[in-house]
Structure formats: structure tokens, C-alpha cells
Coordinates of C-alpha atoms in Angstrom, one line a residue:
X1 CA 20.6 -15.3 -18.3
X2 CA 18.5 -18.2 -18.5
X3 CA 15.2 -18.6 -19.9
X4 CA 12.5 -20.7 -18.0
X5 CA 9.3 -21.9 -19.7
X6 CA 6.2 -21.7 -17.6
X7 CA 2.3 -22.1 -18.4
X8 CA 3.5 -22.0 -22.3
X9 CA 5.4 -18.6 -22.0
X10 CA 9.4 -18.1 -21.6
X11 CA 10.1 -16.0 -18.5
X12 CA 13.8 -14.5 -18.7
X13 CA 15.8 -15.3 -15.3
X14 CA 18.4 -12.3 -15.0
X15 CA 21.3 -13.0 -12.3
X16 CA 20.0 -16.3 -11.0
X17 CA 23.0 -17.0 -9.0
X18 CA 22.6 -14.0 -6.9
X19 CA 22.6 -15.0 -3.5
X20 CA 19.3 -13.5 -2.0
X21 CA 19.7 -15.4 1.3
X22 CA 23.0 -15.0 2.5
X23 CA 23.0 -16.8 5.8
X24 CA 21.0 -19.8 3.7
X25 CA 22.6 -19.6 0.8
X26 CA 19.5 -19.6 -1.2
X27 CA 19.7 -17.6 -4.6
X28 CA 17.3 -16.2 -6.8
X29 CA 16.9 -19.0 -8.8
X30 CA 16.5 -21.0 -5.7
X31 CA 13.6 -18.6 -4.6
X32 CA 12.2 -19.1 -8.2
X33 CA 12.6 -23.0 -7.8
X34 CA 10.6 -22.6 -4.8
X35 CA 7.7 -20.4 -6.2
X36 CA 7.1 -23.2 -8.9
X37 CA 6.9 -26.0 -6.5
X38 CA 4.2 -24.4 -4.4
X39 CA 3.2 -22.5 -7.7
X40 CA -1.0 -23.7 -6.6
X41 CA -1.1 -22.8 -3.4
X42 CA 1.0 -19.6 -3.9
X43 CA -1.7 -18.3 -7.0
X44 CA -4.4 -19.0 -5.0
X45 CA -3.3 -16.3 -2.6
X46 CA -2.6 -14.0 -5.0
X47 CA -4.8 -14.7 -8.2
X48 CA -6.5 -11.6 -9.6
X49 CA -5.3 -9.3 -6.7
X50 CA -3.4 -6.1 -7.4
X51 CA -0.1 -6.2 -5.6
X52 CA 2.7 -3.7 -4.5
X53 CA 5.7 -5.0 -5.9
X54 CA 8.7 -5.2 -2.6
X55 CA 12.0 -5.4 -4.2
X56 CA 15.2 -6.9 -2.4
X57 CA 17.4 -6.1 -5.6
X58 CA 20.3 -6.5 -3.2
X59 CA 19.3 -9.4 -1.3
X60 CA 17.2 -9.2 2.2
X61 CA 20.0 -7.7 4.2
X62 CA 19.8 -4.7 2.3
X63 CA 16.5 -2.6 2.3
X64 CA 13.7 -3.1 0.1
X65 CA 11.8 -0.8 -2.0
X66 CA 8.3 -0.3 -2.4
X67 CA 6.9 0.0 -6.3
X68 CA 3.3 0.4 -7.0
X69 CA 3.7 1.2 -10.5
X70 CA 4.3 -1.8 -12.8
X71 CA 7.7 -1.5 -15.0
X72 CA 7.2 0.4 -18.1
X73 CA 9.1 -2.4 -19.6
X74 CA 7.1 -5.5 -19.1
X75 CA 5.9 -8.5 -21.6
X76 CA 2.7 -7.6 -23.1
X77 CA 1.1 -10.8 -20.9
X78 CA 1.6 -8.8 -17.6
X79 CA -1.8 -7.5 -16.6
X80 CA -2.3 -4.7 -14.5
X81 CA -5.2 -3.0 -12.5
X82 CA -5.3 0.7 -11.8
X83 CA -5.7 1.9 -8.1
X84 CA -6.3 5.4 -7.1
X85 CA -5.6 6.7 -4.2
X86 CA -6.6 9.4 -2.0
X87 CA -3.4 11.7 -2.9
X88 CA -5.1 11.9 -6.2
X89 CA -2.6 9.6 -7.8
X90 CA -2.7 6.3 -9.4
X91 CA -0.9 3.3 -9.9
X92 CA -1.4 0.4 -12.7
X93 CA -0.2 -2.6 -10.4
X94 CA 0.7 -6.3 -11.3
X95 CA -2.2 -8.5 -11.4
X96 CA -1.1 -12.1 -11.5
X97 CA -3.4 -15.0 -12.7
X98 CA -0.9 -17.6 -13.9
X99 CA 2.5 -19.0 -12.5
X100 CA 4.6 -17.1 -15.6
X101 CA 3.4 -14.1 -14.3
X102 CA 4.6 -15.3 -10.5
X103 CA 7.9 -16.0 -11.7
X104 CA 8.3 -13.1 -13.8
X105 CA 7.6 -10.4 -10.6
X106 CA 9.7 -13.1 -8.4
X107 CA 12.7 -12.3 -10.8
X108 CA 12.4 -8.5 -10.3
X109 CA 13.6 -9.2 -6.5
X110 CA 10.1 -9.7 -4.8
X111 CA 10.8 -12.3 -2.2
X112 CA 7.1 -11.9 -0.8
X113 CA 4.0 -11.3 -2.2
X114 CA 1.9 -8.5 -1.6
X115 CA -1.8 -8.8 -3.0
X116 CA -4.2 -6.1 -2.0
X117 CA -7.8 -7.3 -0.5
X118 CA -9.6 -7.2 -3.8
X119 CA -9.8 -8.6 -7.3
X120 CA -8.8 -6.4 -10.3
X121 CA -12.5 -6.6 -11.5
X122 CA -14.1 -5.1 -8.3
X123 CA -11.4 -2.9 -6.9
X124 CA -13.5 -1.1 -4.1
X125 CA -15.2 -4.3 -2.0
X126 CA -12.8 -6.4 -0.3
X127 CA -13.6 -10.1 -0.8
X128 CA -10.9 -11.4 2.4
X129 CA -10.7 -9.6 6.0
X130 CA -7.3 -10.2 7.4
X131 CA -6.3 -10.3 11.0
X132 CA -2.7 -9.9 11.8
X133 CA -1.9 -10.7 15.2
X134 CA 1.6 -8.5 16.0
X135 CA 3.2 -9.8 19.4
X136 CA 4.7 -7.1 21.3
X137 CA 8.7 -7.8 22.1
X138 CA 9.0 -10.4 24.9
X139 CA 5.4 -12.1 24.5
X140 CA 5.4 -16.0 24.1
X141 CA 4.8 -17.5 21.0
X142 CA 1.8 -19.6 23.1
X143 CA 0.1 -16.3 23.6
X144 CA 0.2 -15.3 19.9
X145 CA -1.3 -18.9 19.4
X146 CA -4.1 -18.3 22.1
X147 CA -4.7 -15.4 20.5
X148 CA -5.6 -16.9 17.1
X149 CA -7.9 -19.4 18.6
X150 CA -9.9 -16.3 20.3
X151 CA -10.2 -14.4 17.1
X152 CA -11.2 -17.7 15.4
X153 CA -14.2 -18.3 17.8
X154 CA -15.1 -14.4 17.7
X155 CA -15.0 -14.4 13.8
X156 CA -16.9 -18.0 14.0
X157 CA -19.6 -16.5 16.6
X158 CA -20.6 -13.7 13.8
X159 CA -20.9 -16.2 10.6
X160 CA -17.4 -16.5 9.4
X161 CA -15.0 -19.2 8.7
X162 CA -11.2 -18.6 9.7
X163 CA -8.4 -19.4 8.3
X164 CA -4.7 -20.0 9.8
X165 CA -1.3 -19.5 8.2
X166 CA 2.4 -18.4 10.1
X167 CA 3.0 -15.0 9.2
X168 CA 6.7 -16.2 8.2
X169 CA 7.7 -13.6 11.0
X170 CA 7.4 -12.8 14.3
X171 CA 3.2 -13.0 14.3
X172 CA 0.5 -14.7 13.2
X173 CA -2.2 -14.1 10.5
X174 CA -6.0 -14.9 10.2
X175 CA -8.1 -14.8 7.4
X176 CA -11.9 -14.8 6.7
X177 CA -12.9 -14.8 2.8
X178 CA -16.1 -12.6 2.7
X179 CA -18.8 -11.7 -0.2
X180 CA -17.5 -8.7 -2.0
X181 CA -20.1 -6.0 -1.3
X182 CA -18.8 -4.0 1.4
X183 CA -16.5 -0.8 1.2
X184 CA -13.2 -0.8 2.6
X185 CA -14.3 1.6 5.5
X186 CA -16.7 -1.2 6.5
X187 CA -14.4 -4.0 6.4
X188 CA -11.9 -2.2 8.7
X189 CA -14.7 -1.6 10.8
X190 CA -15.9 -5.1 11.4
X191 CA -12.1 -6.0 11.7
X192 CA -12.1 -3.7 14.6
X193 CA -14.6 -5.1 15.7
X194 CA -13.2 -8.8 16.0
X195 CA -10.0 -6.7 17.6
X196 CA -12.1 -5.4 20.2
X197 CA -13.7 -8.2 21.1
X198 CA -10.9 -10.9 21.4
X199 CA -9.6 -8.0 23.7
X200 CA -12.4 -8.5 25.8
X201 CA -12.3 -11.9 25.9
X202 CA -9.0 -12.2 26.8
X203 CA -7.3 -8.7 28.0
X204 CA -4.4 -10.7 29.6
X205 CA -2.9 -11.4 26.3
X206 CA -5.0 -9.6 23.6
X207 CA -5.2 -5.3 22.5
X208 CA -6.8 -3.5 20.1
X209 CA -5.1 -0.2 21.4
X210 CA -3.8 1.7 18.1
X211 CA -1.0 3.7 19.8
X212 CA 1.9 1.1 20.2
X213 CA 3.1 2.3 23.7
X214 CA 0.0 1.5 25.0
X215 CA -0.1 -2.1 24.2
X216 CA 0.7 -5.4 25.9
X217 CA 0.8 -8.8 24.8
X218 CA -0.6 -9.3 21.2
X219 CA -1.9 -6.4 19.0
X220 CA -4.9 -7.8 17.0
X221 CA -4.1 -5.5 14.1
X222 CA -7.5 -4.5 12.3
X223 CA -5.8 -1.3 10.0
X224 CA -4.3 -3.9 7.2
X225 CA -7.7 -3.9 6.1
X226 CA -7.4 0.0 5.3
X227 CA -7.1 0.6 1.3
X228 CA -3.6 0.8 1.1
X229 CA -2.3 -1.9 2.9
X230 CA -1.1 -5.3 2.3
X231 CA -0.1 -8.8 3.9
X232 CA 2.4 -11.4 2.5
X233 CA 0.2 -13.8 1.3
X234 CA -0.1 -17.7 1.6
X235 CA 3.1 -19.3 0.7
X236 CA 5.1 -16.1 0.6
X237 CA 8.8 -16.5 1.5
X238 CA 9.6 -13.4 4.2
X239 CA 12.6 -11.8 4.3
X240 CA 14.1 -13.4 7.0
X241 CA 17.7 -15.1 7.3
X242 CA 16.2 -18.5 7.5
X243 CA 13.9 -17.6 4.1
X244 CA 10.7 -18.5 6.6
X245 CA 7.7 -18.8 4.7
X246 CA 4.1 -17.6 5.5
X247 CA 2.3 -21.2 5.7
X248 CA -1.4 -22.2 5.9
X249 CA -2.3 -24.3 8.6
X250 CA -5.1 -26.7 9.6
X251 CA -6.6 -25.5 12.7
X252 CA -5.3 -28.7 14.4
X253 CA -1.7 -27.5 13.6
X254 CA -2.1 -24.7 15.4
X255 CA -1.3 -25.4 19.4
X256 CA 1.9 -27.0 18.6
X257 CA 3.1 -25.4 15.5
X258 CA 6.4 -23.8 15.2
X259 CA 6.9 -21.3 12.6
X260 CA 10.9 -21.8 12.1
X261 CA 10.0 -25.4 10.5
X262 CA 8.3 -23.9 7.5
X263 CA 11.2 -22.6 5.1
X264 CA 11.7 -22.5 1.5
X265 CA 13.5 -26.1 2.0
X266 CA 10.4 -27.6 3.8
X267 CA 7.2 -26.1 2.5
X268 CA 7.3 -27.9 -0.9
X269 CA 7.8 -31.1 0.6
X270 CA 4.9 -30.8 3.0
X271 CA 2.6 -29.3 0.4
X272 CA 3.3 -32.0 -1.8
X273 CA 2.6 -34.8 0.8
X274 CA -0.3 -33.5 2.8
X275 CA -1.8 -30.7 0.0
X276 CA -3.0 -27.3 0.8
X277 CA -5.2 -26.7 4.1
X278 CA -6.3 -23.3 2.1
X279 CA -7.8 -25.3 -1.0
X280 CA -11.5 -24.7 -0.2
X281 CA -10.9 -21.2 1.0
X282 CA -12.8 -19.8 -1.5
X283 CA -15.9 -22.0 -2.0
X284 CA -17.9 -20.2 1.1
X285 CA -17.6 -16.7 1.4
X286 CA -19.5 -15.4 4.5
X287 CA -21.4 -12.1 5.8
X288 CA -20.1 -9.4 7.5
X289 CA -23.5 -8.3 9.1
X290 CA -22.8 -10.2 12.4
X291 CA -19.6 -8.2 13.2
X292 CA -20.9 -5.1 11.9
X293 CA -23.9 -5.7 14.4
X294 CA -20.9 -6.4 16.8
X295 CA -19.5 -3.2 15.7
X296 CA -22.7 -1.1 16.2
X297 CA -23.4 -2.3 19.8
X298 CA -19.6 -1.9 21.2
X299 CA -20.2 1.9 20.4
X300 CA -17.0 4.3 19.1
X301 CA -13.6 2.7 19.9
X302 CA -12.1 4.9 22.8
X303 CA -9.6 7.4 21.5
X304 CA -6.5 9.3 23.5
X305 CA -7.3 13.0 24.5
X306 CA -5.9 15.3 22.6
X307 CA -3.7 18.0 23.8
X308 CA -3.1 21.2 21.1
X309 CA -3.5 20.3 17.9
X310 CA -2.2 16.5 18.2
X311 CA -2.9 13.8 20.6
X312 CA -1.8 13.8 24.2
X313 CA 0.8 11.4 25.3
X314 CA -0.8 9.1 28.2
X315 CA 2.4 7.0 28.6
X316 CA 5.6 8.9 29.0
X317 CA 7.5 8.2 25.7
X318 CA 10.7 9.9 24.4
X319 CA 11.9 9.6 20.4
X320 CA 15.8 8.3 20.2
X321 CA 16.4 7.9 16.7
X322 CA 14.8 8.6 13.0
X323 CA 17.1 6.3 10.6
X324 CA 17.0 5.7 6.7
X325 CA 18.2 2.0 7.7
X326 CA 17.4 -0.2 10.8
X327 CA 20.9 -0.8 11.7
X328 CA 21.5 2.8 11.9
X329 CA 18.8 3.6 14.1
X330 CA 19.7 0.4 16.7
X331 CA 23.3 2.2 16.9
X332 CA 21.6 5.1 17.9
X333 CA 19.8 3.7 20.4
X334 CA 23.1 2.0 21.7
X335 CA 25.0 4.9 22.2
X336 CA 21.8 6.2 23.8
X337 CA 22.0 3.7 26.4
X338 CA 25.4 3.9 27.0
X339 CA 24.6 7.7 27.8
X340 CA 21.7 6.5 30.0
X341 CA 22.8 3.2 31.7
X342 CA 20.7 3.8 34.3
X343 CA 17.7 4.3 32.9
X344 CA 18.4 1.3 30.3
X345 CA 18.3 -0.8 33.3
X346 CA 14.6 -0.4 33.8
X347 CA 13.6 -1.0 30.7
X348 CA 11.7 -4.1 29.7
X349 CA 11.7 -5.6 26.0
X350 CA 8.3 -4.0 25.4
X351 CA 9.6 -0.6 26.4
X352 CA 11.6 -0.3 23.3
X353 CA 9.5 0.9 20.2
X354 CA 10.8 0.3 17.2
X355 CA 8.6 1.1 14.3
X356 CA 9.1 0.3 10.4
X357 CA 7.5 3.5 9.1
X358 CA 6.4 4.0 5.2
X359 CA 8.3 6.2 3.2
X360 CA 7.8 7.2 -0.1
X361 CA 9.2 4.2 -1.7
X362 CA 10.9 2.6 1.6
X363 CA 10.6 1.9 4.8
X364 CA 12.6 4.0 7.3
X365 CA 12.9 3.0 11.0
X366 CA 12.1 5.0 14.5
X367 CA 12.8 4.4 17.5
X368 CA 11.1 5.2 21.2
X369 CA 11.4 4.7 24.5
X370 CA 8.4 4.2 27.0
X371 CA 9.5 5.5 30.4
X372 CA 6.7 3.8 32.3
X373 CA 8.8 1.3 34.0
X374 CA 11.6 4.5 34.8
X375 CA 10.8 5.9 38.4
X376 CA 9.7 9.5 37.6
X377 CA 12.5 11.5 39.2
X378 CA 15.1 9.4 36.8
X379 CA 13.2 9.8 34.1
X380 CA 15.2 12.2 31.2
X381 CA 13.6 14.9 28.8
X382 CA 13.5 14.8 25.2
X383 CA 17.0 15.0 23.8
X384 CA 17.8 16.2 20.0
X385 CA 17.7 12.8 18.4
X386 CA 20.6 10.1 18.1
X387 CA 20.0 10.1 14.3
X388 CA 17.6 12.5 12.8
X389 CA 16.6 11.5 9.3
X390 CA 14.1 13.2 7.4
X391 CA 11.9 10.5 5.2
X392 CA 10.5 13.4 3.5
X393 CA 13.0 15.6 2.1

């Protein structure tokens, strides 16, 4: 078990040859070397922020588990901050300020970095507004980039500078640094105002609809600004087979960018040659006053009608599976399609709703089907689930 000397500290690396990305062949030591190479940029995204530890202890092909509490056995130079949750519980979460602490986190099995939008010194007032652009299945990448440009325009029109980066997965991120003087509820309200305005300006490609079955195009996800939500930070490697990286860009790069080009192999060289496009992100935090005025002028967001005790479905949706692992859920969906081939023939990519649901310490998976494109006479009723996992047992 080698030790690595980083910023004057010795960090123990366990199982350095463990393969984290089987398809690409990258090991834990490769991952650590990547973060050492991009350390300045990666620290800019996480410095001073408490983070949730998303640990892939057996590599990315096994489900990660989420750990809010910092391990009890940790070096005395690992900083923590106490976050309190609505449940009444609290957690001492890791706070990274230097590269040695970052390497220690990665050694725990963290592939990506998931910081909160607050600093440890003021846990009640975010200093970042985060827009996560999440395309529904079948949406063209060009529509995602077009939506990002509209989000940039909305932020600029209301006094904020937008900073773009690839998500490293299917979507795209747009950040804005803000003055840390509004509580989470107001920041989320401002983000929802952005989403609704983006939808108003580009209704053919963007949606702010909260319910997944009612969406089309690119969902402008404003809920990433809620108190307990985190987003993969700048220069985070993502748990996808080719080890893509959530990569900061300039706006000139956005129209022609291709996310598959930004990986653990290419980003260190890019950063060394061109520098960090987000180097100045913290210099001029903006005000939310303009967006909060916009939110006031928009009025209450539309809400779905309610039935008895819960909302009433406005589109025909049935549930297929709830599973601990995604492959189990998808296998259940394949069985369902085999039983209903005539129904499956009518489905479009966006009609298959695959949800990663947050459990106590890990993600579980739910699959539903929107039957809106199936002739009404051919729509099946809700049946017993193909897989019926209870995440709360």
C-alpha cells in the first residue's frame, strides 16, 4: 500500500491497482493521478464546501453508496462541517480545502466529487446557483446546447454571469456565482424562475415541468438548488465507461463541443495547455434580486391537479419495476415488453421513464411507462410489478 506525498502530507493509497473503469482499464491510482494533474481546477469547484461521499468501492459497474458522515477513522487534518437535516439528524461532512484532502477522498472510492453549494463558514446561504440540463431520452445533443445558450441569456438579462460545463454524463451544467445572502428557498425559487423563463423563450426544446412523464426535450432542473442536493463539480470524473469528465468550457466552445472528447485521458493536457476557463468564476458574484423579481412577476408555478390524497395523473402512466439495481429493473422491463409486444411497438424513447431514486444510502431504480402514444383501447392496466423492491425495509 503506497503512500503519496501531497502538499506536505502523506496520504495512504489502498488497493492502487484496483480497476475502477473496467472498459477503459483505469485503476484507482490512475484516478488519483488524474486529480493530482487537475488539482487546481478541481479544488476551485470544491474548496471549503462540505461534500457527500459517493463511493464506488468495487468500481463503476457496481452501485455506489452515499455516505454523508465522514468516516470516524480519519486523519486529524481532515476537516468536517456539521449539516443538519429536516429529519432532525445531522452529519459531519468532509470539507476539502487542499489537494491532500482531495486525494484522501478519492482513495475512499469517490470517482466524482459532490459538494454542496455552500461554504463551511455559512451553511445556510448558497454562493452558487446551479442549472442542470437533463435531456429526456431521444433528445439531440444540439438541443441541449441550445437550451444552455438560452439559460445563459436569461441569467445575463437578470444580472448574472453564466459559466458552462459538460456534466460528464448525458446533460449539461450552467452555474452562476452569487452573493451568499439568500437562503436555499430563495435560491431555488430564483432557479425555478430561470427554468420557467427558458421554457417560455424556447418551448419547443425546453421544459420546466416537474413531473417526468409530462416533460419533453430538455428539463431545466432547478431542484438541484434544494438544501440537500449536490451536483458533480468541475473536473469531476463521472462513473461512465469511458471515464468522462465534467469539464468547464468557454461559451465560444459550447456550440461545437462533444462531451465524449473530455475524459480522464484528455482533460489534464487540455488544462495544462489552455488553462482553466473557470479561473475567474469567483471574482464577481452576482445578485439574485433580478431573478426574484422575475419569479414574482411569473406568479405561482402551475401545479398538477390532485386526486384523493395525492396528485391526479394527467397522462397515462403505469409502473413496471422497482429494483435495487438498474440491470434488474431493465430486465423486468424487457419481460414486460415481451408480454406486451403490441404496446411496446408504440413506445417512443421518452415514454420509458427510468428513475434513479435516492434511498437511505444508495440509489434504487424505478421504471414506468407513459402510454400516451398507445391507442387508448390497447393500453394495459397496472399489473403487479415485474420487480418489487422495497428500499425502506
